Tab-separated table of C-alpha atoms in Angstrom:
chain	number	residue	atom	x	y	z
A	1	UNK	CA	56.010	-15.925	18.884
A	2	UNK	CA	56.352	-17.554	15.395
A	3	UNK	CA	56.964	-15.637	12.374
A	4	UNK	CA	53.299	-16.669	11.862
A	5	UNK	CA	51.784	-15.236	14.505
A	6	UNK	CA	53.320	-11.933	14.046
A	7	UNK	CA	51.537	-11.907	10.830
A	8	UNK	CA	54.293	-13.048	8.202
A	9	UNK	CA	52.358	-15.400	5.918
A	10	UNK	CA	55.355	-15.540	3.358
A	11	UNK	CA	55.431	-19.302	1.819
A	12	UNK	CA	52.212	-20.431	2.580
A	13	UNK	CA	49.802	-21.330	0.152
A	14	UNK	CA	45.761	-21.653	0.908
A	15	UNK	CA	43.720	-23.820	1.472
A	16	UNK	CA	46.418	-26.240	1.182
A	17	UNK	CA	48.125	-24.641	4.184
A	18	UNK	CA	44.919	-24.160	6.330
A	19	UNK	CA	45.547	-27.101	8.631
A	20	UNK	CA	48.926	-25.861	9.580
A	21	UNK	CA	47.281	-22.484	9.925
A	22	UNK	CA	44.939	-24.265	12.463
A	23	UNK	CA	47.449	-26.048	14.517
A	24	UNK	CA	49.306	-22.987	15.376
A	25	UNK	CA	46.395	-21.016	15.871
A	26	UNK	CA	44.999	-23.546	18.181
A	27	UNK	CA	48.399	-23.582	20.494
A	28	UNK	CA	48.485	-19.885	20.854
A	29	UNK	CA	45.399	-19.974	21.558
A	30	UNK	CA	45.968	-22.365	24.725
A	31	UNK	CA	49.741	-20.637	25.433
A	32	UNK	CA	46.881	-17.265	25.566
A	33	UNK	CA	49.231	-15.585	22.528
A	34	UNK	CA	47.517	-13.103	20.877
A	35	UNK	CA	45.745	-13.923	17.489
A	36	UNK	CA	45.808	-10.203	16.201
A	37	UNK	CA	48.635	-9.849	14.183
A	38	UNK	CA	47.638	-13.583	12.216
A	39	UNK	CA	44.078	-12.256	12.029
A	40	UNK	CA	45.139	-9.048	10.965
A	41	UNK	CA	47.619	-10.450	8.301
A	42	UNK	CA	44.849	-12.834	7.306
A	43	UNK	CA	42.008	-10.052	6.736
A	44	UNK	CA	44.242	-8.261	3.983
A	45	UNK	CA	46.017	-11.200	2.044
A	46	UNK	CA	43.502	-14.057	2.919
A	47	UNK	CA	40.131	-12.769	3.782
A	48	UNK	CA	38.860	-16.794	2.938
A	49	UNK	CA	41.416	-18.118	4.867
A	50	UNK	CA	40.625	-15.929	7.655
A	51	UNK	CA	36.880	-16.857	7.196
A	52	UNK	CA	37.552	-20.503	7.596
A	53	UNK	CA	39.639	-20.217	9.972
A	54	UNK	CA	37.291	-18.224	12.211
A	55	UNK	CA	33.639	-19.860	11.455
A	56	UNK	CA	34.220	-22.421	9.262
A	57	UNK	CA	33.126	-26.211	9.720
A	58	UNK	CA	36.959	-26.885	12.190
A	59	UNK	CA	36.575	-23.017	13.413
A	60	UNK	CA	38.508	-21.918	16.605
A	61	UNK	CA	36.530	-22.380	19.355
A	62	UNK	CA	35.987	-20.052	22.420
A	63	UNK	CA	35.102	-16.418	23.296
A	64	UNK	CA	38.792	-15.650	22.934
A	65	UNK	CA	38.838	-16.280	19.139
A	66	UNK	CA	35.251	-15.123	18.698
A	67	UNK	CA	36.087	-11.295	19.919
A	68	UNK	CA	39.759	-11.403	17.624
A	69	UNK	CA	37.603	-12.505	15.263
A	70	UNK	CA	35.138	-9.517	15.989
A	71	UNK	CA	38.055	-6.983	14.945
A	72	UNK	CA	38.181	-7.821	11.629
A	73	UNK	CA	34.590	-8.006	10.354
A	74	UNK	CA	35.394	-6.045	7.379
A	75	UNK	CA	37.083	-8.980	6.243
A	76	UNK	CA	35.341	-11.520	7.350
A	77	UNK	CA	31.590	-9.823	5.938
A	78	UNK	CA	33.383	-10.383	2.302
A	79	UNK	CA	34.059	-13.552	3.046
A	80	UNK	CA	31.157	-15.197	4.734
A	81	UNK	CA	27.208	-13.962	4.707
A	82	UNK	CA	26.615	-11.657	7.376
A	83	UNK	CA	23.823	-13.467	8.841
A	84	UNK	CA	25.152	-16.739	8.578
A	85	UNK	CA	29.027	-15.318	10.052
A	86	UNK	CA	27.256	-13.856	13.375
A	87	UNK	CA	25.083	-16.942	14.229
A	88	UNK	CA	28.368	-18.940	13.963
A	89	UNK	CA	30.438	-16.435	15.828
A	90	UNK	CA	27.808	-16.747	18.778
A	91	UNK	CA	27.843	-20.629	18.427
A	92	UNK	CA	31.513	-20.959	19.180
A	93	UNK	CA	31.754	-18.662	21.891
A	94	UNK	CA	29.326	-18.226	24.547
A	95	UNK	CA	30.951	-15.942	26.866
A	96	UNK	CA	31.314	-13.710	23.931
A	97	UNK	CA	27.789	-14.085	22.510
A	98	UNK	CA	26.643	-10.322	23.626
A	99	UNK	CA	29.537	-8.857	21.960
A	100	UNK	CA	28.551	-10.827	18.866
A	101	UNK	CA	25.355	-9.704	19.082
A	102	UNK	CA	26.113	-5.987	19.613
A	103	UNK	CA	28.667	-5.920	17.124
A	104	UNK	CA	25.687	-7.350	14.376
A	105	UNK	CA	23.320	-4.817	15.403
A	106	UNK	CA	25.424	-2.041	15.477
A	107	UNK	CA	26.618	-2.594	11.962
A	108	UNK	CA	23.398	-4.358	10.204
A	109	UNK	CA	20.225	-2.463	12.068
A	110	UNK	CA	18.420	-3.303	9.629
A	111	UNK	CA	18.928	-7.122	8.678
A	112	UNK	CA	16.153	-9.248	9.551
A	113	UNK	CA	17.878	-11.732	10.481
A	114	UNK	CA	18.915	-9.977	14.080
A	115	UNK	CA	15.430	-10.883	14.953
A	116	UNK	CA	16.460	-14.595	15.074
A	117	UNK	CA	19.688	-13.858	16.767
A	118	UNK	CA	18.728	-11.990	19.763
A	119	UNK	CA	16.419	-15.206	20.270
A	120	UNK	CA	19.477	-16.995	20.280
A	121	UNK	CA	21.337	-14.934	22.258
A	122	UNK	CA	19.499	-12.731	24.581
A	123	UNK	CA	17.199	-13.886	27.958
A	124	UNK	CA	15.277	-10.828	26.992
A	125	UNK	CA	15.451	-11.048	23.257
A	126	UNK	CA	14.840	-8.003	21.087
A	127	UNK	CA	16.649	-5.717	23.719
A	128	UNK	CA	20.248	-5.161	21.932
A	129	UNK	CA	18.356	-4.463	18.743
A	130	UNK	CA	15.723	-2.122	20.143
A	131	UNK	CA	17.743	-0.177	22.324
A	132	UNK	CA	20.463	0.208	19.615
A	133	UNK	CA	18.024	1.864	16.738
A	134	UNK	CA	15.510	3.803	19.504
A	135	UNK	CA	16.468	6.811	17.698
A	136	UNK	CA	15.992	5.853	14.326
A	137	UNK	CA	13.849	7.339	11.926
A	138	UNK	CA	12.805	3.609	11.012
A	139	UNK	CA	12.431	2.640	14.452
A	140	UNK	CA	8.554	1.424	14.325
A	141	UNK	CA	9.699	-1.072	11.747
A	142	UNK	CA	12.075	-2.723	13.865
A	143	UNK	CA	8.856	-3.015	16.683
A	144	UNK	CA	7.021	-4.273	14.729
A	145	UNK	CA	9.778	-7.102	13.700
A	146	UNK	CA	10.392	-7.959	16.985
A	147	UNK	CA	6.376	-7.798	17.747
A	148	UNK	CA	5.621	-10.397	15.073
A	149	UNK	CA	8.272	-12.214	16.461
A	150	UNK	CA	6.532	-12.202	19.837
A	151	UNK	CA	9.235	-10.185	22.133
A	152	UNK	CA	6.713	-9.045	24.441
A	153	UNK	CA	9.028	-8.037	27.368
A	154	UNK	CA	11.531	-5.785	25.367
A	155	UNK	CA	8.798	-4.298	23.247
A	156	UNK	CA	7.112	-3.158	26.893
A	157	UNK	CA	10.590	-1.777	28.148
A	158	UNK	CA	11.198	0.368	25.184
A	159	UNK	CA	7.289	1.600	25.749
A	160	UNK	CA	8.081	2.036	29.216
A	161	UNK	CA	10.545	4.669	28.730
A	162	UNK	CA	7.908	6.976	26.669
A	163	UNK	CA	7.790	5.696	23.348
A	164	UNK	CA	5.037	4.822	21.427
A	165	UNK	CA	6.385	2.555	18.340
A	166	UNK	CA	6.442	-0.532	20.562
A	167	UNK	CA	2.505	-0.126	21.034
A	168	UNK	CA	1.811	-0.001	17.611
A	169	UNK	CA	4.452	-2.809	17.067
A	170	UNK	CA	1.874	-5.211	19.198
A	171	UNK	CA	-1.119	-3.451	17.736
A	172	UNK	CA	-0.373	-4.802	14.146
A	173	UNK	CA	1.169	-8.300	15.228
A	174	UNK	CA	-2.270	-8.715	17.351
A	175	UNK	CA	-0.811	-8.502	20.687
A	176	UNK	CA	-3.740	-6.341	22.105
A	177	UNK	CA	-3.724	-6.542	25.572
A	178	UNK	CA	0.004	-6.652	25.690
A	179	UNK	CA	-0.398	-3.295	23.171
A	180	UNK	CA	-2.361	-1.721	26.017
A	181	UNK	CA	-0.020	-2.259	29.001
A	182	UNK	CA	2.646	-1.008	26.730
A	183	UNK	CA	0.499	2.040	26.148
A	184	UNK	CA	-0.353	3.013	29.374
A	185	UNK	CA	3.682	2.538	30.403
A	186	UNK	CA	4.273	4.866	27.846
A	187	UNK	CA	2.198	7.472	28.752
A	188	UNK	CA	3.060	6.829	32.843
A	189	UNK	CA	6.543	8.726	31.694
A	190	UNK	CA	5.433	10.521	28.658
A	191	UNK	CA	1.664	11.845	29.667
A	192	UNK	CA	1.744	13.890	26.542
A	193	UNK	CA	2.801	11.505	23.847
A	194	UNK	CA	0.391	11.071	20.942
A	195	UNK	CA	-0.765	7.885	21.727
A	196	UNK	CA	-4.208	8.943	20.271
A	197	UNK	CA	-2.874	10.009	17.260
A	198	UNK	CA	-0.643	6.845	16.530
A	199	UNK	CA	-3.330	4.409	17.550
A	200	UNK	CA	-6.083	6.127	14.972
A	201	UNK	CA	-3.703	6.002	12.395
A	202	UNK	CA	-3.332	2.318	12.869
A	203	UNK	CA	-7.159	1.036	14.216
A	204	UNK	CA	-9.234	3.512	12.320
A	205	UNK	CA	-12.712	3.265	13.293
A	206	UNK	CA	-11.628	1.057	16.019
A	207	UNK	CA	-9.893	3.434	17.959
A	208	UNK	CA	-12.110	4.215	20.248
A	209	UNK	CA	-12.955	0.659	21.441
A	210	UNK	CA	-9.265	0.232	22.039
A	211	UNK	CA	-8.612	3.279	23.855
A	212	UNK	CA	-11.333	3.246	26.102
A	213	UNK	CA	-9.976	-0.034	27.371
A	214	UNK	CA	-6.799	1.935	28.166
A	215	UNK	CA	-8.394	4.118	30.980
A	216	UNK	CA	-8.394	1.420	33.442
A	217	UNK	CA	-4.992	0.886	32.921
A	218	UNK	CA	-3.492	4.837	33.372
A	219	UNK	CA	-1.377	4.697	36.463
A	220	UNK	CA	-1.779	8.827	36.647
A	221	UNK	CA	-4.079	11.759	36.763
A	222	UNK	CA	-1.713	13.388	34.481
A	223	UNK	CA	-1.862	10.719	31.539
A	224	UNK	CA	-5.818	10.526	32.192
A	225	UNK	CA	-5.745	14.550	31.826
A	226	UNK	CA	-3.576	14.736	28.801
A	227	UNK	CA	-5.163	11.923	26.859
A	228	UNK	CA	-8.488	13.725	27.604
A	229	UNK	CA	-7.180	16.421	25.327
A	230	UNK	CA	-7.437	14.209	22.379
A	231	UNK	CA	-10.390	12.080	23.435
A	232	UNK	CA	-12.945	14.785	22.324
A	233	UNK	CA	-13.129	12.355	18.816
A	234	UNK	CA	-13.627	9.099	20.392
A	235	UNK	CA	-16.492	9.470	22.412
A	236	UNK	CA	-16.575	6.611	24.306
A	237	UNK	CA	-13.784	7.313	25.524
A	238	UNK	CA	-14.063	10.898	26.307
A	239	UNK	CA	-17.042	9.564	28.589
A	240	UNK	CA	-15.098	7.394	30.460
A	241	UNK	CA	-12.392	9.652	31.165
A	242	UNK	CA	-15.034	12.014	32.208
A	243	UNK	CA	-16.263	9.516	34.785
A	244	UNK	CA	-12.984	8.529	36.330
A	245	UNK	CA	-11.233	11.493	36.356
A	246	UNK	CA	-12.284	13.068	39.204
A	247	UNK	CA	-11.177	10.080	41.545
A	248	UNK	CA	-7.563	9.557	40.138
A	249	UNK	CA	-5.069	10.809	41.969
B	1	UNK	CA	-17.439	10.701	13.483
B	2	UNK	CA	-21.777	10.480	14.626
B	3	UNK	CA	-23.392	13.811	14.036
B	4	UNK	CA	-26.385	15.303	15.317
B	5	UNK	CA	-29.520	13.786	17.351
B	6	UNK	CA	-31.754	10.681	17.761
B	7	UNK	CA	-33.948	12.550	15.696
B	8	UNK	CA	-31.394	12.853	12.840
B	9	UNK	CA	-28.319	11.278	13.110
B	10	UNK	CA	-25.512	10.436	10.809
B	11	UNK	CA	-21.838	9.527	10.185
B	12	UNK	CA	-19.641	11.776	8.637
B	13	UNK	CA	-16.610	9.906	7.285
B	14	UNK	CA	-13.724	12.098	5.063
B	15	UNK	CA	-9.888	11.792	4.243
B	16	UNK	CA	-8.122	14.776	4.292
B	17	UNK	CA	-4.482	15.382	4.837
B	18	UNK	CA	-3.901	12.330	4.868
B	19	UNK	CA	-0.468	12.355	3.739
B	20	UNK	CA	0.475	15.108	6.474
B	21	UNK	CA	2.779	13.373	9.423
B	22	UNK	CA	-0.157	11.576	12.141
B	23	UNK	CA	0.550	13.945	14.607
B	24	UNK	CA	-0.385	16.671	12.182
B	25	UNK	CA	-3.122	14.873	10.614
B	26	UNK	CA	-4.343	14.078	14.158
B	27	UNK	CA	-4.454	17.749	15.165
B	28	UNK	CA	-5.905	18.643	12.310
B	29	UNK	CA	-8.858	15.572	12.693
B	30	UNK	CA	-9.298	17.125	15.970
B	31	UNK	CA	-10.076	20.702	14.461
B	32	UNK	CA	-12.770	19.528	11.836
B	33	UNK	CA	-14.496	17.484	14.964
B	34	UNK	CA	-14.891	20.611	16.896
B	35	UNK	CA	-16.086	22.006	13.539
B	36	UNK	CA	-19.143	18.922	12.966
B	37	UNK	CA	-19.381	17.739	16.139
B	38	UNK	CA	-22.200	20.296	17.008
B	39	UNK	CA	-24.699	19.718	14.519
B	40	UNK	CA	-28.219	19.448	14.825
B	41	UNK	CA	-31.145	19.578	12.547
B	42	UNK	CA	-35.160	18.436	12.129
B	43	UNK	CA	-34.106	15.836	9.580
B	44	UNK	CA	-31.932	13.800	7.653
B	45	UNK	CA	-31.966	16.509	4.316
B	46	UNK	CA	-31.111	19.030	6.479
B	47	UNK	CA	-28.684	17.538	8.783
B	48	UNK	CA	-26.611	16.877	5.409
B	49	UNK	CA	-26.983	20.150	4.307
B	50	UNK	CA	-25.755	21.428	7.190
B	51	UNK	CA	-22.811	19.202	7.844
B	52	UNK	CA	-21.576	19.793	4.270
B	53	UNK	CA	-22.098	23.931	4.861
B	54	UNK	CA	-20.371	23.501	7.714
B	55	UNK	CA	-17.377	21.886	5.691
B	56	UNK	CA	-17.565	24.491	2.939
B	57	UNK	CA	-17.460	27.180	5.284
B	58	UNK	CA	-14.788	26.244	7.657
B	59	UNK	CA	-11.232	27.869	7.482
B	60	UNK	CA	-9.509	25.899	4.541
B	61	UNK	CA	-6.683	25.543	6.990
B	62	UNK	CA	-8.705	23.271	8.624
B	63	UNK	CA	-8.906	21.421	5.860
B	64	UNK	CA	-5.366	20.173	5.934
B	65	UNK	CA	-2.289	21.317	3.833
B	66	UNK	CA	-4.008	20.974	0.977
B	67	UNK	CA	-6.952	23.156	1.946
B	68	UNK	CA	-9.882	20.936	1.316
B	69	UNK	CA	-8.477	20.336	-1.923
B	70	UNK	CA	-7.543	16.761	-1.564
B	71	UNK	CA	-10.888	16.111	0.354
B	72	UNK	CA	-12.880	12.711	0.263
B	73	UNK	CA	-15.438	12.524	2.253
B	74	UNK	CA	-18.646	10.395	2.721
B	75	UNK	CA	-22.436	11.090	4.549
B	76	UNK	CA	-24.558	9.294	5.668
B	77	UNK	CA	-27.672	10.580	7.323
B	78	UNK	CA	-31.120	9.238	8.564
B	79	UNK	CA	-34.375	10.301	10.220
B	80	UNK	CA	-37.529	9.326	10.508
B	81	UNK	CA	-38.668	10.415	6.798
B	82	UNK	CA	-35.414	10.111	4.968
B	83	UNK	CA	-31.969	8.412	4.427
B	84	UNK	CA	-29.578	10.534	3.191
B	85	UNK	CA	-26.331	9.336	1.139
B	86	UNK	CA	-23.446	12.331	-0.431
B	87	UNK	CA	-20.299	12.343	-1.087
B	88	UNK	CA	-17.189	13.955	-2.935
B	89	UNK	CA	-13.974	12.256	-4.134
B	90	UNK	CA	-15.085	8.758	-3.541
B	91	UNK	CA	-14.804	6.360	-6.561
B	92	UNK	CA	-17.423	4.073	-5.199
B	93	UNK	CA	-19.605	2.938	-2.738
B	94	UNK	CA	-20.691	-0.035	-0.832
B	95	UNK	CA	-24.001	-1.249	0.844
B	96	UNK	CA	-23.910	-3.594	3.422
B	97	UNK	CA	-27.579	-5.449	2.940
B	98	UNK	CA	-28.332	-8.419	3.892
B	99	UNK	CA	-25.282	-9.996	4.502
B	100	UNK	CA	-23.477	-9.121	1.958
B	101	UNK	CA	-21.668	-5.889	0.035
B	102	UNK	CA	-22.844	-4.357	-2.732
B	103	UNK	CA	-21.921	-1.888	-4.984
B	104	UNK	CA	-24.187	0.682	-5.210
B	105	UNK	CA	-22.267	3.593	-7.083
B	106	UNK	CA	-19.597	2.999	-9.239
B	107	UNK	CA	-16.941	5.270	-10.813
B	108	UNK	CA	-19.040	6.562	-13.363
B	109	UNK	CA	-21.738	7.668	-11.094
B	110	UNK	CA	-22.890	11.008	-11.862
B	111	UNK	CA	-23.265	11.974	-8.292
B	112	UNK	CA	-19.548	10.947	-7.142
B	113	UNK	CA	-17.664	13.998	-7.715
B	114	UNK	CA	-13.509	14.893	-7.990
B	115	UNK	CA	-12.277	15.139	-4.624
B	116	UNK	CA	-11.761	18.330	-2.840
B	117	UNK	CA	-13.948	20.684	-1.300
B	118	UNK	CA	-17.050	21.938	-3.863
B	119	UNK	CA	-18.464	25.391	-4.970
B	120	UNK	CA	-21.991	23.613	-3.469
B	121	UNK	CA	-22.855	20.836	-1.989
B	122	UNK	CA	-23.075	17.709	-3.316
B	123	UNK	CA	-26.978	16.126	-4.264
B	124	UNK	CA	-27.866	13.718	-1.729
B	125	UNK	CA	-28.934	10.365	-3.058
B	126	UNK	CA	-32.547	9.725	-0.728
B	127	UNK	CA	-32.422	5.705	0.512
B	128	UNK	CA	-35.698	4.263	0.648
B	129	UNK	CA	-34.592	1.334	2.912
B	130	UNK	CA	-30.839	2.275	4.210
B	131	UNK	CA	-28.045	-0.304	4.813
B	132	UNK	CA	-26.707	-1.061	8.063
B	133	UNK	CA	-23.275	0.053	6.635
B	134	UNK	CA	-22.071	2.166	3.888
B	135	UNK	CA	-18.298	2.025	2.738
B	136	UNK	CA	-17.082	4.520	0.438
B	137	UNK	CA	-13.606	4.144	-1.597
B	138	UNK	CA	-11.908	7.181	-1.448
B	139	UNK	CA	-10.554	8.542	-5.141
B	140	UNK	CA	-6.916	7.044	-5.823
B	141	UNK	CA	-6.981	4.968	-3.088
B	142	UNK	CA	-4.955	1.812	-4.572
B	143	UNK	CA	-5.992	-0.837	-2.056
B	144	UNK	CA	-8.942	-1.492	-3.640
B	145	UNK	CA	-10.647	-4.123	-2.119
B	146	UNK	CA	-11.718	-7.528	-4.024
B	147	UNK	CA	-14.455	-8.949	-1.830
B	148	UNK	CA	-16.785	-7.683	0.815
B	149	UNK	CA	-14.575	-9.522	3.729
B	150	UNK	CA	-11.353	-7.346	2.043
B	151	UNK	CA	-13.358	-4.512	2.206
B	152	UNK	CA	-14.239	-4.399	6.140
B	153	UNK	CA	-10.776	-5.277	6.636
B	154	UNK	CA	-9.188	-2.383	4.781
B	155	UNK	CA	-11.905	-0.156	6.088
B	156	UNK	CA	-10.284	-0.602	9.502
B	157	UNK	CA	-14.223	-2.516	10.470
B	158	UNK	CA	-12.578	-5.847	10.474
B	159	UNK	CA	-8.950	-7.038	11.276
């Protein structure tokens, strides 16, 4: 291993020295030396260095340099824009994309660019992001990005497990039908979430017309019987309930 | 929320609460429903008197966190002699006639009261010919709305 590559940058001077940098970067890379101790080296004296190095316009290619790369995001976020430094990262290696993605979600929950990323990335997109900030107090913001942004299918998986931000994430981007699937899902697991509750406080004077239309869809006598508890203000729907009930099983 | 019968009917519409959490707001929507949701009366004056008894009589719990105090709330009710129109806490009001919306009560109105729950209740303005819609703006509400098409939308009648 080369003085280099065990981290000793002593003599070299950047970016005059970058394409030296490169070169022996590039044969450990195919020799399968580790990058760490460079990288490492490279985040404290060089953080630009390290930034060009890693998604700049000759970057290593190559999941292999992607996830070194993904150790030393401290650096790197100081170098390069945080939005613009993942995109690249998942560019130049696809094997690593998922790790890429994780590691942006994970340590910017909140950046709207994610949204554009996990289109990028995932075949379901919206799922790393969703299932990463499910517990977070501004959770129904994040639905409602990814609604506008039309991930139907991950918005109806998070609903699916019980929760109710994903329907009011396709209520407000439009997505009504899709908003009622995801709202009968949720209450197939959860029978006593608020779904009235959230959906007045979105539709209004509307309410009613919307959840009557989710009675057809209720896979359970339980969610018919426990959304019948809060129907009592929406009569149309308390009527239908009242009429179907009895033959649900 | 409709009140009473097809021979005096009404809508009640009121904010209350309405900075409570929704699931607490929700529960508490449910508990004035059960309160107004059984009135009846001969006529449109009395159906408004009633409905607005029925508010100033109710446990102030009921009301919200606030107790009633932060209450908005607009009637409307009709029957074969009379349209009824009262309020509290709403800093105007629109008419939707022919076509269009029109103001019909502004903020200096003498009948449009503070909001929260009153010693009496309010006058109720009698409508000759009644709209097809009334929509109130509660007080401090800062979306106010700039044309009749912003107005339904904000209103939650339009999206």
């Amino acid at each position: 291993m080369t003085p280099l590559l065990r981290g000793d940058l002593s003599g070299l001077s950047f970016p005059d020295d970058l394409p030296q940098l490169r070169e022996e970067a590039l044969l450990a890379l195919r020799e399968g030396t580790p990058l760490s101790n460079l990288f490492r080296a490279l985040a404290t004296e060089h953080p630009m260095a390290l930034g060009d190095l890693v998604v700049g316009p000759k970057a290593l290619e190559g999941a292999i340099a992607v996830r070194e790369a993904l150790e030393e995001l401290d650096a790197l976020e100081q170098a390069v824009p945080a939005g613009g430094l993942y995109q690249r990262l998942a560019i130049l290696g696809k094997a690593s994309q998922s790790e890429v993605l994780q590691a942006a979600v994970t340590r910017h929950p909140r950046a709207s660019w994610l949204i554009r990323l996990s289109e990028a990335i995932e075949p379901t997109p919206g799922t790393a992001h969703l299932k990463a900030t499910v517990q977070e107090p501004w959770f129904g913001g994040i639905c409602r990005a990814h609604a506008q942004a039309g991930h139907l299918e991950a918005l109806h998986q998070v609903a699916a497990t019980g929760r109710l931000e994903p329907v009011i994430g396709l209520l407000a981007a439009g997505f009504r039908s899709e908003s009622l699937d995801a709202g009968a899902a949720a209450l197939h697991v959860n029978p006593k979430a608020p779904l009235a509750a959230h959906v007045s406080a979105m539709l209004g004077p509307q309410t009613d017309t919307w959840l009557s239309s989710i009675v057809s869809r209720l896979q359970s006598r339980e969610s018919a019987e426990y959304l019948t508890q809060s129907a009592a203000p929406f009569p149309k729907t308390f009527n239908i309930l009242a009429a179907v009930l009895p033959g649900l099983r | 929320m409709a009140i009473g019968t097809p021979q005096a009917d009404g809508w009640i519409s009121l904010r209350s609460g309405n900075k409570a959490p929704i699931v607490d707001a929700f529960q508490q929507i449910q508990r004035l429903h059960a309160h107004l949701s059984g009135l009846v009366a001969d006529d449109a004056l009395h159906l408004a008197r009633a409905a607005w008894d029925t508010l100033l009589t109710m446990p102030r719990q009921d009301l919200g966190p606030d107790e009633g105090h932060d209450l908005c709330a607009l009637i409307f009710t009709r029957s074969e002699q009379h349209a009824t129109l009262s309020g509290i806490g709403i800093d105007r009001i629109w008419a939707w006639t022919h076509d269009a919306l029109t103001v019909i009560a502004g903020p200096d109105h003498p009948e449009l009261s503070a909001p929260g729950i009153p010693k009496l209740p309010p006058r109720a303005l009698v409508l000759e010919e009644p709209a097809a819609l009334y929509l109130g703006l509660c007080h401090d509400e800062k979306a106010v709305p700039n044309n009749p098409e912003e107005a339904l939308r904000l209103s939650g009648l339009s999206t």
